PDB file of C-alpha atoms and ligand atoms in Angstrom:
ATOM      1  CA  UNK A   1     -13.442  60.464 -58.798  1.00  0.00           C
ATOM      2  CA  UNK A   2     -13.517  64.032 -60.155  1.00  0.00           C
ATOM      3  CA  UNK A   3     -15.843  62.994 -63.012  1.00  0.00           C
ATOM      4  CA  UNK A   4     -18.262  61.678 -60.392  1.00  0.00           C
ATOM      5  CA  UNK A   5     -18.063  64.950 -58.454  1.00  0.00           C
ATOM      6  CA  UNK A   6     -18.834  66.979 -61.604  1.00  0.00           C
ATOM      7  CA  UNK A   7     -21.770  64.709 -62.403  1.00  0.00           C
ATOM      8  CA  UNK A   8     -23.422  64.639 -58.958  1.00  0.00           C
ATOM      9  CA  UNK A   9     -26.486  66.867 -58.545  1.00  0.00           C
ATOM     10  CA  UNK A  10     -29.259  66.890 -55.967  1.00  0.00           C
ATOM     11  CA  UNK A  11     -32.078  64.708 -57.270  1.00  0.00           C
ATOM     12  CA  UNK A  12     -35.612  65.219 -56.002  1.00  0.00           C
ATOM     13  CA  UNK A  13     -37.577  63.234 -58.595  1.00  0.00           C
ATOM     14  CA  UNK A  14     -37.258  59.468 -58.546  1.00  0.00           C
ATOM     15  CA  UNK A  15     -38.739  56.578 -60.513  1.00  0.00           C
ATOM     16  CA  UNK A  16     -40.525  53.782 -58.654  1.00  0.00           C
ATOM     17  CA  UNK A  17     -37.767  51.267 -59.502  1.00  0.00           C
ATOM     18  CA  UNK A  18     -36.503  49.690 -56.277  1.00  0.00           C
ATOM     19  CA  UNK A  19     -32.812  49.829 -55.429  1.00  0.00           C
ATOM     20  CA  UNK A  20     -31.007  46.515 -55.827  1.00  0.00           C
ATOM     21  CA  UNK A  21     -29.901  44.990 -52.514  1.00  0.00           C
ATOM     22  CA  UNK A  22     -26.231  44.823 -53.648  1.00  0.00           C
ATOM     23  CA  UNK A  23     -26.224  48.542 -54.446  1.00  0.00           C
ATOM     24  CA  UNK A  24     -27.709  49.446 -51.093  1.00  0.00           C
ATOM     25  CA  UNK A  25     -25.225  47.132 -49.418  1.00  0.00           C
ATOM     26  CA  UNK A  26     -22.286  48.947 -51.089  1.00  0.00           C
ATOM     27  CA  UNK A  27     -23.772  52.341 -50.186  1.00  0.00           C
ATOM     28  CA  UNK A  28     -23.960  51.284 -46.541  1.00  0.00           C
ATOM     29  CA  UNK A  29     -20.396  49.960 -46.681  1.00  0.00           C
ATOM     30  CA  UNK A  30     -19.363  53.446 -47.815  1.00  0.00           C
ATOM     31  CA  UNK A  31     -21.225  55.007 -44.867  1.00  0.00           C
ATOM     32  CA  UNK A  32     -19.409  52.755 -42.416  1.00  0.00           C
ATOM     33  CA  UNK A  33     -16.006  53.515 -43.965  1.00  0.00           C
ATOM     34  CA  UNK A  34     -16.262  57.261 -43.258  1.00  0.00           C
ATOM     35  CA  UNK A  35     -13.635  58.672 -40.915  1.00  0.00           C
ATOM     36  CA  UNK A  36     -14.643  59.346 -37.326  1.00  0.00           C
ATOM     37  CA  UNK A  37     -13.128  61.663 -34.731  1.00  0.00           C
ATOM     38  CA  UNK A  38     -11.252  59.703 -32.062  1.00  0.00           C
ATOM     39  CA  UNK A  39     -12.624  56.554 -33.739  1.00  0.00           C
ATOM     40  CA  UNK A  40     -15.813  57.066 -31.738  1.00  0.00           C
ATOM     41  CA  UNK A  41     -18.152  56.017 -34.578  1.00  0.00           C
ATOM     42  CA  UNK A  42     -21.289  57.709 -33.202  1.00  0.00           C
ATOM     43  CA  UNK A  43     -23.312  57.452 -36.428  1.00  0.00           C
ATOM     44  CA  UNK A  44     -26.495  55.417 -36.719  1.00  0.00           C
ATOM     45  CA  UNK A  45     -28.269  54.814 -40.035  1.00  0.00           C
ATOM     46  CA  UNK A  46     -31.920  53.931 -40.514  1.00  0.00           C
ATOM     47  CA  UNK A  47     -32.732  52.650 -43.994  1.00  0.00           C
ATOM     48  CA  UNK A  48     -36.356  53.399 -44.843  1.00  0.00           C
ATOM     49  CA  UNK A  49     -37.819  51.453 -47.766  1.00  0.00           C
ATOM     50  CA  UNK A  50     -41.453  51.500 -46.634  1.00  0.00           C
ATOM     51  CA  UNK A  51     -43.539  54.042 -48.493  1.00  0.00           C
ATOM     52  CA  UNK A  52     -45.735  54.868 -45.492  1.00  0.00           C
ATOM     53  CA  UNK A  53     -42.705  55.733 -43.360  1.00  0.00           C
ATOM     54  CA  UNK A  54     -41.109  57.887 -46.076  1.00  0.00           C
ATOM     55  CA  UNK A  55     -44.472  59.639 -46.375  1.00  0.00           C
ATOM     56  CA  UNK A  56     -44.436  60.377 -42.644  1.00  0.00           C
ATOM     57  CA  UNK A  57     -40.840  61.600 -42.861  1.00  0.00           C
ATOM     58  CA  UNK A  58     -41.714  63.860 -45.787  1.00  0.00           C
ATOM     59  CA  UNK A  59     -43.890  65.887 -43.379  1.00  0.00           C
ATOM     60  CA  UNK A  60     -40.999  66.561 -40.971  1.00  0.00           C
ATOM     61  CA  UNK A  61     -40.680  70.216 -42.026  1.00  0.00           C
ATOM     62  CA  UNK A  62     -42.809  72.606 -44.070  1.00  0.00           C
ATOM     63  CA  UNK A  63     -40.328  73.030 -46.944  1.00  0.00           C
ATOM     64  CA  UNK A  64     -37.601  70.972 -48.557  1.00  0.00           C
ATOM     65  CA  UNK A  65     -38.735  67.456 -47.567  1.00  0.00           C
ATOM     66  CA  UNK A  66     -42.055  66.971 -49.414  1.00  0.00           C
ATOM     67  CA  UNK A  67     -40.435  65.125 -52.328  1.00  0.00           C
ATOM     68  CA  UNK A  68     -39.468  62.318 -49.948  1.00  0.00           C
ATOM     69  CA  UNK A  69     -42.956  60.874 -50.213  1.00  0.00           C
ATOM     70  CA  UNK A  70     -42.092  59.766 -53.753  1.00  0.00           C
ATOM     71  CA  UNK A  71     -38.687  58.280 -52.915  1.00  0.00           C
ATOM     72  CA  UNK A  72     -38.347  54.490 -52.819  1.00  0.00           C
ATOM     73  CA  UNK A  73     -35.655  54.731 -50.193  1.00  0.00           C
ATOM     74  CA  UNK A  74     -34.134  57.083 -47.691  1.00  0.00           C
ATOM     75  CA  UNK A  75     -31.486  56.894 -45.025  1.00  0.00           C
ATOM     76  CA  UNK A  76     -31.886  58.761 -41.755  1.00  0.00           C
ATOM     77  CA  UNK A  77     -28.413  59.728 -40.566  1.00  0.00           C
ATOM     78  CA  UNK A  78     -28.135  60.256 -36.834  1.00  0.00           C
ATOM     79  CA  UNK A  79     -25.372  60.449 -34.242  1.00  0.00           C
ATOM     80  CA  UNK A  80     -25.193  59.446 -30.605  1.00  0.00           C
ATOM     81  CA  UNK A  81     -24.299  62.673 -28.767  1.00  0.00           C
ATOM     82  CA  UNK A  82     -23.209  60.584 -25.770  1.00  0.00           C
ATOM     83  CA  UNK A  83     -20.524  58.937 -27.892  1.00  0.00           C
ATOM     84  CA  UNK A  84     -19.026  61.999 -29.559  1.00  0.00           C
ATOM     85  CA  UNK A  85     -19.068  65.786 -29.192  1.00  0.00           C
ATOM     86  CA  UNK A  86     -18.507  66.045 -32.950  1.00  0.00           C
ATOM     87  CA  UNK A  87     -21.223  63.644 -34.108  1.00  0.00           C
ATOM     88  CA  UNK A  88     -22.361  66.373 -36.546  1.00  0.00           C
ATOM     89  CA  UNK A  89     -19.095  66.305 -38.453  1.00  0.00           C
ATOM     90  CA  UNK A  90     -18.981  62.500 -38.427  1.00  0.00           C
ATOM     91  CA  UNK A  91     -22.563  62.277 -39.705  1.00  0.00           C
ATOM     92  CA  UNK A  92     -21.930  64.903 -42.397  1.00  0.00           C
ATOM     93  CA  UNK A  93     -18.983  62.941 -43.748  1.00  0.00           C
ATOM     94  CA  UNK A  94     -20.923  59.664 -43.664  1.00  0.00           C
ATOM     95  CA  UNK A  95     -23.837  61.353 -45.469  1.00  0.00           C
ATOM     96  CA  UNK A  96     -21.493  62.586 -48.170  1.00  0.00           C
ATOM     97  CA  UNK A  97     -20.000  59.112 -48.579  1.00  0.00           C
ATOM     98  CA  UNK A  98     -23.567  57.780 -49.004  1.00  0.00           C
ATOM     99  CA  UNK A  99     -24.308  60.391 -51.669  1.00  0.00           C
ATOM    100  CA  UNK A 100     -21.127  59.739 -53.609  1.00  0.00           C
ATOM    101  CA  UNK A 101     -21.356  55.938 -53.538  1.00  0.00           C
ATOM    102  CA  UNK A 102     -25.010  56.221 -54.629  1.00  0.00           C
ATOM    103  CA  UNK A 103     -23.927  58.406 -57.578  1.00  0.00           C
ATOM    104  CA  UNK A 104     -21.327  55.776 -58.466  1.00  0.00           C
ATOM    105  CA  UNK A 105     -24.140  53.173 -58.427  1.00  0.00           C
ATOM    106  CA  UNK A 106     -26.096  55.231 -60.978  1.00  0.00           C
ATOM    107  CA  UNK A 107     -28.562  56.505 -58.376  1.00  0.00           C
ATOM    108  CA  UNK A 108     -29.602  60.018 -57.390  1.00  0.00           C
ATOM    109  CA  UNK A 109     -29.717  61.489 -53.894  1.00  0.00           C
ATOM    110  CA  UNK A 110     -30.727  64.605 -52.069  1.00  0.00           C
ATOM    111  CA  UNK A 111     -29.731  65.725 -48.591  1.00  0.00           C
ATOM    112  CA  UNK A 112     -32.692  66.803 -46.450  1.00  0.00           C
ATOM    113  CA  UNK A 113     -31.536  68.939 -43.555  1.00  0.00           C
ATOM    114  CA  UNK A 114     -33.064  68.005 -40.187  1.00  0.00           C
ATOM    115  CA  UNK A 115     -30.746  69.480 -37.558  1.00  0.00           C
ATOM    116  CA  UNK A 116     -31.883  73.017 -36.595  1.00  0.00           C
ATOM    117  CA  UNK A 117     -35.076  72.681 -38.641  1.00  0.00           C
ATOM    118  CA  UNK A 118     -38.647  72.919 -37.283  1.00  0.00           C
ATOM    119  CA  UNK A 119     -41.680  70.683 -37.777  1.00  0.00           C
ATOM    120  CA  UNK A 120     -43.895  73.505 -36.492  1.00  0.00           C
ATOM    121  CA  UNK A 121     -43.693  76.307 -33.916  1.00  0.00           C
ATOM    122  CA  UNK A 122     -43.688  73.885 -30.995  1.00  0.00           C
ATOM    123  CA  UNK A 123     -41.734  70.932 -32.299  1.00  0.00           C
ATOM    124  CA  UNK A 124     -38.419  70.438 -34.027  1.00  0.00           C
ATOM    125  CA  UNK A 125     -38.115  68.291 -37.143  1.00  0.00           C
ATOM    126  CA  UNK A 126     -35.763  66.138 -35.069  1.00  0.00           C
ATOM    127  CA  UNK A 127     -38.359  65.448 -32.303  1.00  0.00           C
ATOM    128  CA  UNK A 128     -40.991  64.651 -34.922  1.00  0.00           C
ATOM    129  CA  UNK A 129     -38.695  62.078 -36.553  1.00  0.00           C
ATOM    130  CA  UNK A 130     -37.476  60.669 -33.239  1.00  0.00           C
ATOM    131  CA  UNK A 131     -41.117  59.904 -32.436  1.00  0.00           C
ATOM    132  CA  UNK A 132     -41.863  58.399 -35.856  1.00  0.00           C
ATOM    133  CA  UNK A 133     -38.726  56.227 -35.722  1.00  0.00           C
ATOM    134  CA  UNK A 134     -38.874  55.356 -32.034  1.00  0.00           C
ATOM    135  CA  UNK A 135     -35.442  56.845 -31.357  1.00  0.00           C
ATOM    136  CA  UNK A 136     -33.979  57.867 -27.993  1.00  0.00           C
ATOM    137  CA  UNK A 137     -33.321  61.589 -27.403  1.00  0.00           C
ATOM    138  CA  UNK A 138     -29.530  61.253 -27.270  1.00  0.00           C
ATOM    139  CA  UNK A 139     -29.478  59.951 -30.860  1.00  0.00           C
ATOM    140  CA  UNK A 140     -29.512  63.261 -32.719  1.00  0.00           C
ATOM    141  CA  UNK A 141     -30.591  63.548 -36.328  1.00  0.00           C
ATOM    142  CA  UNK A 142     -28.457  65.365 -38.856  1.00  0.00           C
ATOM    143  CA  UNK A 143     -30.169  64.646 -42.158  1.00  0.00           C
ATOM    144  CA  UNK A 144     -32.186  62.298 -44.275  1.00  0.00           C
ATOM    145  CA  UNK A 145     -30.656  61.245 -47.574  1.00  0.00           C
ATOM    146  CA  UNK A 146     -33.313  60.461 -50.182  1.00  0.00           C
ATOM    147  CA  UNK A 147     -32.099  57.866 -52.691  1.00  0.00           C
ATOM    148  CA  UNK A 148     -33.502  56.403 -55.869  1.00  0.00           C
ATOM    149  CA  UNK A 149     -33.231  56.039 -59.611  1.00  0.00           C
ATOM    150  CA  UNK A 150     -33.259  59.477 -61.200  1.00  0.00           C
ATOM    151  CA  UNK A 151     -36.455  60.436 -63.013  1.00  0.00           C
ATOM    152  CA  UNK A 152     -34.888  62.471 -65.805  1.00  0.00           C
ATOM    153  CA  UNK A 153     -31.405  63.808 -66.219  1.00  0.00           C
ATOM    154  CA  UNK A 154     -29.981  66.879 -64.558  1.00  0.00           C
ATOM    155  CA  UNK A 155     -26.918  68.439 -66.157  1.00  0.00           C
ATOM    156  CA  UNK A 156     -23.703  68.023 -64.255  1.00  0.00           C
ATOM    157  CA  UNK A 157     -21.295  70.879 -63.635  1.00  0.00           C
ATOM    158  CA  UNK A 158     -18.345  71.963 -65.713  1.00  0.00           C
ATOM    159  CA  UNK A 159     -15.300  74.043 -64.875  1.00  0.00           C
ATOM    160  CA  UNK A 160     -17.191  77.338 -65.279  1.00  0.00           C
ATOM    161  CA  UNK A 161     -19.096  76.449 -62.075  1.00  0.00           C
ATOM    162  CA  UNK A 162     -15.953  76.498 -59.944  1.00  0.00           C
ATOM    163  CA  UNK A 163     -15.644  79.616 -57.792  1.00  0.00           C
ATOM    164  CA  UNK A 164     -11.893  79.656 -57.848  1.00  0.00           C
ATOM    165  CA  UNK A 165     -11.707  82.913 -55.859  1.00  0.00           C
ATOM    166  CA  UNK A 166     -12.639  80.813 -52.814  1.00  0.00           C
ATOM    167  CA  UNK A 167      -9.260  79.191 -52.873  1.00  0.00           C
ATOM    168  CA  UNK A 168      -6.536  81.098 -51.049  1.00  0.00           C
ATOM    169  CA  UNK A 169      -2.836  80.442 -50.956  1.00  0.00           C
ATOM    170  CA  UNK A 170      -0.938  80.766 -47.702  1.00  0.00           C
ATOM    171  CA  UNK A 171      -2.998  83.757 -46.480  1.00  0.00           C
ATOM    172  CA  UNK A 172      -6.666  84.794 -46.704  1.00  0.00           C
TER     173      UNK A 172
HETATM  174  C1  LIG B   1     -26.268  70.790 -45.505  1.00  0.00           C
HETATM  175  C2  LIG B   1     -27.230  70.689 -46.665  1.00  0.00           C
HETATM  176  C3  LIG B   1     -28.591  70.768 -46.419  1.00  0.00           C
HETATM  177  C4  LIG B   1     -29.493  70.628 -47.485  1.00  0.00           C
HETATM  178  N1  LIG B   1     -30.821  70.598 -47.206  1.00  0.00           N
HETATM  179  C5  LIG B   1     -31.702  70.380 -48.205  1.00  0.00           C
HETATM  180  C6  LIG B   1     -33.089  70.211 -47.916  1.00  0.00           C
HETATM  181  O1  LIG B   1     -33.519  70.235 -46.757  1.00  0.00           O
HETATM  182  N2  LIG B   1     -33.932  69.981 -48.952  1.00  0.00           N
HETATM  183  C7  LIG B   1     -33.492  69.935 -50.248  1.00  0.00           C
HETATM  184  O2  LIG B   1     -34.324  69.733 -51.137  1.00  0.00           O
HETATM  185  N3  LIG B   1     -32.170  70.063 -50.557  1.00  0.00           N
HETATM  186  C8  LIG B   1     -31.272  70.272 -49.571  1.00  0.00           C
HETATM  187  N4  LIG B   1     -29.928  70.341 -49.852  1.00  0.00           N
HETATM  188  C9  LIG B   1     -29.462  70.251 -51.244  1.00  0.00           C
HETATM  189  C10 LIG B   1     -28.996  71.638 -51.760  1.00  0.00           C
HETATM  190  O3  LIG B   1     -30.135  72.404 -52.036  1.00  0.00           O
HETATM  191  C11 LIG B   1     -28.122  71.432 -53.009  1.00  0.00           C
HETATM  192  O4  LIG B   1     -26.976  70.697 -52.660  1.00  0.00           O
HETATM  193  C12 LIG B   1     -27.685  72.777 -53.639  1.00  0.00           C
HETATM  194  O5  LIG B   1     -28.799  73.440 -54.184  1.00  0.00           O
HETATM  195  C13 LIG B   1     -26.644  72.575 -54.737  1.00  0.00           C
HETATM  196  O6  LIG B   1     -27.160  71.754 -55.766  1.00  0.00           O
HETATM  197  P1  LIG B   1     -26.489  70.366 -56.189  1.00  0.00           P
HETATM  198  O7  LIG B   1     -26.475  69.459 -54.971  1.00  0.00           O
HETATM  199  O8  LIG B   1     -27.349  69.838 -57.305  1.00  0.00           O
HETATM  200  O9  LIG B   1     -25.079  70.647 -56.644  1.00  0.00           O
HETATM  201  C14 LIG B   1     -29.017  70.461 -48.818  1.00  0.00           C
HETATM  202  C15 LIG B   1     -27.641  70.384 -49.033  1.00  0.00           C
HETATM  203  C16 LIG B   1     -26.759  70.478 -47.980  1.00  0.00           C
HETATM  204  C17 LIG B   1     -25.285  70.328 -48.239  1.00  0.00           C
END
């Protein structure tokens, strides 16, 4: 597990190789196994494997999403605010499970933040995506996870990366 954590990096360049159905299936199993406050399970996942839709999603905010147009796959992670007041936490955990299982499958991922981000001065990134994906307003969007085969290698971390001063014992 720790080796996987050291290896994982955000990947924004992907090859055009499609993701095998079994790999995607295991990634989605991971997403559905994430813990959920009060067992409410508010998360909804939209797998996007159509290039035209990923292209539309890549325009959801001015910075930090453009690379999505070259991803073979992405997963929109959303939560039903009517089902849980902590859908954000639930969706964040599920997104992390997706990223880690994808790494285990030899794939790369990158989190694209949607919540609290703007499409333009009038519209949020969330509203833009809700329209593109035909989603109701109560299904809030946390993030999009871009997934694909890594185009090139990115060095993993080693122990020198760890900011050990962030760990406190018994008192801050
Ligand atoms: C909550 C969150 C939001 C992020 N949003 C974006 C984003 O919108 N676009 C992007 O390219 N990367 C995004 N990232 C990836 C971070 O930039 C990346 O995790 C950070 O630079 C550390 O690099 P690493 O993931 O390779 O360890 C996000 C990561 C997190 C955890």
